[in-house]
Tab-separated table of C-alpha atoms and ligand atoms in Angstrom:
chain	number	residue	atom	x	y	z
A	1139	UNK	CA	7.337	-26.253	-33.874
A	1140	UNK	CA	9.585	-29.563	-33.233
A	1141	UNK	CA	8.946	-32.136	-35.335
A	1142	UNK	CA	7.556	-35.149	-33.181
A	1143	UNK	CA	9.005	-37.936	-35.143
A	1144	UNK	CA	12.619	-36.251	-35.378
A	1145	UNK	CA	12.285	-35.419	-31.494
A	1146	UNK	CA	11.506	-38.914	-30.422
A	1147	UNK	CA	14.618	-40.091	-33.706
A	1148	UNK	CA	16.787	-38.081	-32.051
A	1149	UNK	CA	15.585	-38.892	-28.093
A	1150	UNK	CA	16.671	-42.291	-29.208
A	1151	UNK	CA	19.430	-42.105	-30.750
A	1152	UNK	CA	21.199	-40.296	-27.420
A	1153	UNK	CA	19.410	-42.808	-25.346
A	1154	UNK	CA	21.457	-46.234	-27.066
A	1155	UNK	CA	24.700	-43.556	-27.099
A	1156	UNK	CA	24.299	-43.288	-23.329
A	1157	UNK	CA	23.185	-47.006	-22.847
A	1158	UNK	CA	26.613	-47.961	-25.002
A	1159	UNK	CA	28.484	-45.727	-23.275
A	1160	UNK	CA	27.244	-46.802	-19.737
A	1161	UNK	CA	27.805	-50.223	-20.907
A	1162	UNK	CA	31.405	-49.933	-21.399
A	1163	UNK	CA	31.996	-48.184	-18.460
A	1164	UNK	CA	31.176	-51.031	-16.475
A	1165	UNK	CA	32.236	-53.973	-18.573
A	1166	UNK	CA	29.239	-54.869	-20.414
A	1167	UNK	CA	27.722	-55.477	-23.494
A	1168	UNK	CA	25.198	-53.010	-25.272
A	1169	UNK	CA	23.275	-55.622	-26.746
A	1170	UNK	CA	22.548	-57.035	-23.093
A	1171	UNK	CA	20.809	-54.323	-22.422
A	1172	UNK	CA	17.232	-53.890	-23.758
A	1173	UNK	CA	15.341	-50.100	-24.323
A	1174	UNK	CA	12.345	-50.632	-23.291
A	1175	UNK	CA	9.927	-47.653	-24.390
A	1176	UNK	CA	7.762	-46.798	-22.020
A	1177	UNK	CA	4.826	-45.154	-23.865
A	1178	UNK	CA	1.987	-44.993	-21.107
A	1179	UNK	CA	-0.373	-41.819	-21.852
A	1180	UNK	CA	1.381	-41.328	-25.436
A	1181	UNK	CA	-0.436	-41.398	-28.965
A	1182	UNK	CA	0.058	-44.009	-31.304
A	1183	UNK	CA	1.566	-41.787	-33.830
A	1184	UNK	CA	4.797	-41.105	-30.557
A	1185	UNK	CA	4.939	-44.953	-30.171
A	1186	UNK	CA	5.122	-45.630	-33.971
A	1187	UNK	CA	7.869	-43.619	-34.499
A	1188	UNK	CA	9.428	-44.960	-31.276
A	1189	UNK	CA	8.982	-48.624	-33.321
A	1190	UNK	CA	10.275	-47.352	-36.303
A	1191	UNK	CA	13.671	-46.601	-34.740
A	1192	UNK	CA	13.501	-49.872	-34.217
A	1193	UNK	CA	11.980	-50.110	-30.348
A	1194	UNK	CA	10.789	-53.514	-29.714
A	1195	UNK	CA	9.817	-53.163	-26.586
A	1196	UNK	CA	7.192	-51.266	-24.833
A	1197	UNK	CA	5.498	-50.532	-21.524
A	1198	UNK	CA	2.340	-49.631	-19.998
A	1199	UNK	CA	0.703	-49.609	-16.896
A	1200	UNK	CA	-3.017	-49.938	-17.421
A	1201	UNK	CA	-5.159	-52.662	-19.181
A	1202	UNK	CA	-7.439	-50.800	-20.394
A	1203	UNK	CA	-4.605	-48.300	-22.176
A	1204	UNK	CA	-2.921	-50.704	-23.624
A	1205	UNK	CA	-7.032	-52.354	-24.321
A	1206	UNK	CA	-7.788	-49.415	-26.418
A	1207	UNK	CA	-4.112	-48.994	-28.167
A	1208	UNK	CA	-4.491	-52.387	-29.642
A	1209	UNK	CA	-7.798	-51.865	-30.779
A	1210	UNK	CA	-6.386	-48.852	-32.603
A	1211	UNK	CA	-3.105	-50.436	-33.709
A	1212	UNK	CA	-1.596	-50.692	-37.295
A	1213	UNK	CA	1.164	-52.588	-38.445
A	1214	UNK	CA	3.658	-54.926	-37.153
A	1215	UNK	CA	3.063	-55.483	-33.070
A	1216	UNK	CA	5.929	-55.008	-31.120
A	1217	UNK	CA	5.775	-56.424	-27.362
A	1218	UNK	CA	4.404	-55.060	-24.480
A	1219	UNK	CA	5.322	-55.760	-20.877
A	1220	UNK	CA	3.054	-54.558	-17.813
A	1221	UNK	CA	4.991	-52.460	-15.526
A	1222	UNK	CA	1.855	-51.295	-13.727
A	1223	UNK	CA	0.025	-52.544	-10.648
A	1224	UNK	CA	-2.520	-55.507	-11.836
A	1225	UNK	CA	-5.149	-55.857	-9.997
A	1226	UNK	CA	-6.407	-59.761	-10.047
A	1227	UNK	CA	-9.915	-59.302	-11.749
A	1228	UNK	CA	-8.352	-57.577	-14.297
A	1229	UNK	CA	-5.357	-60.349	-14.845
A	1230	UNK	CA	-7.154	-62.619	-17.522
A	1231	UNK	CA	-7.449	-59.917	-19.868
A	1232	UNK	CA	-3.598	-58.597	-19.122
A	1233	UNK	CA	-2.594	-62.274	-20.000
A	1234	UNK	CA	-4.134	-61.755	-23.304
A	1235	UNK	CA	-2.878	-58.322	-23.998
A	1236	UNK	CA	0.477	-58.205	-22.603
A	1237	UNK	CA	4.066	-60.505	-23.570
A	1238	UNK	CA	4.851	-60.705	-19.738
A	1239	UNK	CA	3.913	-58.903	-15.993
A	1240	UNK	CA	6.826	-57.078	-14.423
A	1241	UNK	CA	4.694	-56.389	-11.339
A	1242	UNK	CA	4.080	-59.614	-9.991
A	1243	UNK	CA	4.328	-58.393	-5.924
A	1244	UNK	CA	2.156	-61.273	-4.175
A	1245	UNK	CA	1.495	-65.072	-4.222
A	1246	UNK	CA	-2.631	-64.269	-4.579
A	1247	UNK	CA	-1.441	-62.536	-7.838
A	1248	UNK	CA	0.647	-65.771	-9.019
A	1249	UNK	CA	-2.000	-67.928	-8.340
A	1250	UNK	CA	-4.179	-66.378	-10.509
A	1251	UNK	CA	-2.028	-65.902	-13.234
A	1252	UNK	CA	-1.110	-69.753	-12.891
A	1253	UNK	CA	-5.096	-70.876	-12.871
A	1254	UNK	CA	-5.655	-68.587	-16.118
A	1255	UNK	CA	-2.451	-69.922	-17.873
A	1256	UNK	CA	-3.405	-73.498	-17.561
A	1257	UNK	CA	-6.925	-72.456	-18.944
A	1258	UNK	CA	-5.231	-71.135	-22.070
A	1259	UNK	CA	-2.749	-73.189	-22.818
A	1260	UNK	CA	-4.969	-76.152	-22.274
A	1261	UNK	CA	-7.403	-74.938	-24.289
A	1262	UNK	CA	-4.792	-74.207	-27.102
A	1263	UNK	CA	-3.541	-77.691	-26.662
A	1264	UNK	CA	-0.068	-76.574	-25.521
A	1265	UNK	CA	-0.300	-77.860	-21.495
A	1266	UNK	CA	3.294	-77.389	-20.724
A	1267	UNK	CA	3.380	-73.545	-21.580
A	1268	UNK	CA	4.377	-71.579	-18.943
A	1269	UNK	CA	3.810	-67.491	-18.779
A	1270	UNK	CA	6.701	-64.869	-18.442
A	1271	UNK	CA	6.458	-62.482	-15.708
A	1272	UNK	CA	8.767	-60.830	-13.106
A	1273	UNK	CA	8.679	-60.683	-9.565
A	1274	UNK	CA	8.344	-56.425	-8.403
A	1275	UNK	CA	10.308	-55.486	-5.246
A	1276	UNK	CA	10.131	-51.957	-3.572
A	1277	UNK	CA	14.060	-51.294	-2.559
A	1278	UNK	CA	13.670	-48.167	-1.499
A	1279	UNK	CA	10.943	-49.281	1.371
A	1280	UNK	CA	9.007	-46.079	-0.082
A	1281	UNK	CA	5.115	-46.406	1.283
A	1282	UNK	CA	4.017	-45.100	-2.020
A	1283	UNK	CA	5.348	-47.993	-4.018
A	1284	UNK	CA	4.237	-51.064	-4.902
A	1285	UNK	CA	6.148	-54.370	-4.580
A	1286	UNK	CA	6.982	-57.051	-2.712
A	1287	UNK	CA	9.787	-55.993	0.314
A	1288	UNK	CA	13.478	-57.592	-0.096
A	1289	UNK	CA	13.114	-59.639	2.696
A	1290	UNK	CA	9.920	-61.518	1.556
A	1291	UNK	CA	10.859	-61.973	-1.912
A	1292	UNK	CA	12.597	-64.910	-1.110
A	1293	UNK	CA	9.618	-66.934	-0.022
A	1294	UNK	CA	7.999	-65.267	-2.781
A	1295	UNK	CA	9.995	-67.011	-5.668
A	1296	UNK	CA	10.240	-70.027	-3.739
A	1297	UNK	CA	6.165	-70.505	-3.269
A	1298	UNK	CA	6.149	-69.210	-7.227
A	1299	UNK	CA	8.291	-71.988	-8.144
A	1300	UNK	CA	6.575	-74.795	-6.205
A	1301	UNK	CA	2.825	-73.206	-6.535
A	1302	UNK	CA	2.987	-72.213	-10.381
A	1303	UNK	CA	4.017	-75.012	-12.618
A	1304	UNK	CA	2.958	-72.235	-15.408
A	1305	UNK	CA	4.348	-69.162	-14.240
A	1306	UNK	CA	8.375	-68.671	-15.248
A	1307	UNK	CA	9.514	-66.046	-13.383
A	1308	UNK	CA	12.230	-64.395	-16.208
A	1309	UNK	CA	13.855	-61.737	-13.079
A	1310	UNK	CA	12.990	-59.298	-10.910
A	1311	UNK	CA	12.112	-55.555	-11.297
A	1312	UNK	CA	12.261	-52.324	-9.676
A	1313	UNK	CA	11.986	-48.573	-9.384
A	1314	UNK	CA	14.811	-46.644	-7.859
A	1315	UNK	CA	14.468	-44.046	-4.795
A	1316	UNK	CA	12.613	-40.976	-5.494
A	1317	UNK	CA	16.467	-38.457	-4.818
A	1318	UNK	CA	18.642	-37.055	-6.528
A	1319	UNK	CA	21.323	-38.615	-4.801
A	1320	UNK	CA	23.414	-41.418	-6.825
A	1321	UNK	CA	24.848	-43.497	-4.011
A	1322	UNK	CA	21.258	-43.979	-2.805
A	1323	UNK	CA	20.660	-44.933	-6.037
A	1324	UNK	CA	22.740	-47.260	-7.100
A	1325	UNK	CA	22.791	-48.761	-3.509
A	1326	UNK	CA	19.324	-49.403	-4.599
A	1327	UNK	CA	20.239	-51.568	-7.582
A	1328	UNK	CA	22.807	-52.959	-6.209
A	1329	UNK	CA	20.494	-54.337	-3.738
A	1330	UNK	CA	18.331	-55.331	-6.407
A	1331	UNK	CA	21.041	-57.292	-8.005
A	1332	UNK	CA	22.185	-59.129	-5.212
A	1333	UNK	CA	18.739	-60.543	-4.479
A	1334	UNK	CA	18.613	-61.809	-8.108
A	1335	UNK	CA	22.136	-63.172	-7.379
A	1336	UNK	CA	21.152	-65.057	-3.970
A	1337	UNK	CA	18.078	-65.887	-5.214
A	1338	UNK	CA	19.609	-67.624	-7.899
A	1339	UNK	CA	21.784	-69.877	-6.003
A	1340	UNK	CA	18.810	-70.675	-4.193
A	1341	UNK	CA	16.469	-71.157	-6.435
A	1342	UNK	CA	18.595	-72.902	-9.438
A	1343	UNK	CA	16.071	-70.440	-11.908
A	1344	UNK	CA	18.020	-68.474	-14.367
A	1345	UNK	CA	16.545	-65.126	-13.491
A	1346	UNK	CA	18.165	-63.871	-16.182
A	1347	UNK	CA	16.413	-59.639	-16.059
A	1348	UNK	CA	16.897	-57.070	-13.882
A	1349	UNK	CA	14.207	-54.597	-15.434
A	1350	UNK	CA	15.593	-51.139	-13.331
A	1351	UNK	CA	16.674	-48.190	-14.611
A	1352	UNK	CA	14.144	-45.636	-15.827
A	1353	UNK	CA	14.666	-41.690	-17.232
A	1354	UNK	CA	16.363	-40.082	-14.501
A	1355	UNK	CA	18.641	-43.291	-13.329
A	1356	UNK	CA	19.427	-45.516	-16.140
A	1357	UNK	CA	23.072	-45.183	-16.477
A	1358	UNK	CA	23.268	-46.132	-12.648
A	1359	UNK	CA	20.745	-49.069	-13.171
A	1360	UNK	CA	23.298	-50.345	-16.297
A	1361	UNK	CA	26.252	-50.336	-13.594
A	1362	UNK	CA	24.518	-52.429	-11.304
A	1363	UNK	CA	23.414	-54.675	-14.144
A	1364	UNK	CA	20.489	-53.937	-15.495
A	1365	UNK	CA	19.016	-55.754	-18.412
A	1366	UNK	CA	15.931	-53.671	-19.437
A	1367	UNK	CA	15.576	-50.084	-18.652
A	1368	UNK	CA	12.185	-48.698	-18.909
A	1369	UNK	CA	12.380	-44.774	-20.057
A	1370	UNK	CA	9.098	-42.805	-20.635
A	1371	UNK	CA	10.216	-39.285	-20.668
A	1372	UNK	CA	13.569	-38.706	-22.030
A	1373	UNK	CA	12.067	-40.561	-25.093
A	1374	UNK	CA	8.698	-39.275	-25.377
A	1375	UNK	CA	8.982	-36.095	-23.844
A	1376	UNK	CA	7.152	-34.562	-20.306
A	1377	UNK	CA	3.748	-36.730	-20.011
A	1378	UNK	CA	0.604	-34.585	-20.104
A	1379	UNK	CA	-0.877	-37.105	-17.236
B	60	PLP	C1	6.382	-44.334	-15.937
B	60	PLP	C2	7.250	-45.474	-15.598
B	60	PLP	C3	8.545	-45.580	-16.137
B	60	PLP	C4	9.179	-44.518	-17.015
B	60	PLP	O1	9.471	-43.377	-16.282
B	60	PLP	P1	10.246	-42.127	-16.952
B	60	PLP	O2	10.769	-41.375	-15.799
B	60	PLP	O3	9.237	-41.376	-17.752
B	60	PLP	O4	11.331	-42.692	-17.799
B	60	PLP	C5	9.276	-46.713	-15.828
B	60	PLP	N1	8.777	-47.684	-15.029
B	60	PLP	C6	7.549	-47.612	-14.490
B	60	PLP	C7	7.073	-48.716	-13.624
B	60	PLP	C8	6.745	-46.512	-14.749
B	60	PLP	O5	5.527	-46.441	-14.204
């Protein structure tokens, strides 16, 4: 039987060679791009080892997963971003469990991160906190995803900005088209990273991550600029769920 911890070492270890290599290709900087680990349905013992090959980063996409994880946890914390859907009644306990929401896809959404922001940081004394999340948009138009279409997201950031004095919106994020076929693909990001660009101008907000890229399609995602990739399987291994 494989050793888990030298599977996920070695996972790892071809992950930043193909990140490094995919960086150069186009230009760009390893260290600009961040390996996020996405360790949704995996045991603690996968994600520590993940951590211990110095992951910094990881993702989930349920509350009450990453709920139970941190009741479990040992040892240094690393963050966490939510790269699920939230659902608003469950977005005061997400603020308190996660380092920033990657799936922000509506204004009803914002708002409520904004009122339960203010509550915090006023009651920790810090009023002019502001809380990290990223705006989700479905490129692909695919019914089955989540996120906020390419030609609303404009409006989007703009009633963000003006509605949500404590909501900094750090980029935008995606998932690519469910093909096998790389032009789609990295028409998809492209997209992506043309809105950021635009949106930019626009907006005067840094915007500075384009979270896209994911086991399948990170070396295309890196090409078009992407600043986190989020990879589950090619770290972890096949999911069980
Ligand atoms: C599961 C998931 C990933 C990781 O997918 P893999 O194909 O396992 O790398 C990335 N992003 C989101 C939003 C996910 O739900």
């Amino acid at each position: 039987m494989v050793n888990l911890r030298d599977e996920i070492t070695r996972n790892i270890g071809a992950i930043r060679e193909k990140i490094a290599s995919s960086a150069a290709k186009s230009g760009r900087k390893p260290e600009d791009i961040r390996l996020m680990g996405v360790s949704k349905f995996q045991p603690l013992e996968a994600i520590y080892a993940a951590r211990d090959c110095g992951l910094s980063l990881f993702g989930e996409n349920k509350v009450q997963e990453r709920e139970e994880k941190i009741a479990r946890w040992e040892g240094s914390r690393a963050e966490c971003h939510m790269i699920g859907h939230l659902q608003k009644n469950k977005a005061r306990k997400a603020l308190e469990i996660f380092d920033c929401i990657e799936s922000v896809d509506s204004l009803e959404l914002a708002l409520v991160i904004e009122r339960v922001t203010r509550e915090r940081f006023e009651t920790a004394g810090r009023a002019d906190g502001r809380y990290p999340v990223m705006i989700e948009v479905n490129v692909s138009g695919e019914e089955t995803k989540h996120g906020i279409s390419p030609e609303k997201s404009f409006a989007l950031i703009d009633e963000i900005a003006v509605k949500c004095p404590h909501v900094e919106i750090k980029g935008l994020m995606t998932i690519g088209p469910l093909t096998d076929d790389e032009k789609n693909i990295g028409a998809a990001f492209e997209l992506l990273r043309n809105l950021r660009d635009d949106a930019r101008k626009r907006s005067g907000l840094a915007l500075e991550h384009l979270s896209m890229g994911m086991s399948g399609d990170y070396a295309l995602a890196i090409t078009e600029g992407s600043t986190i990739v989020r990879i589950g399987a090619a770290i972890f291994g096949a999911r069980s769920g």
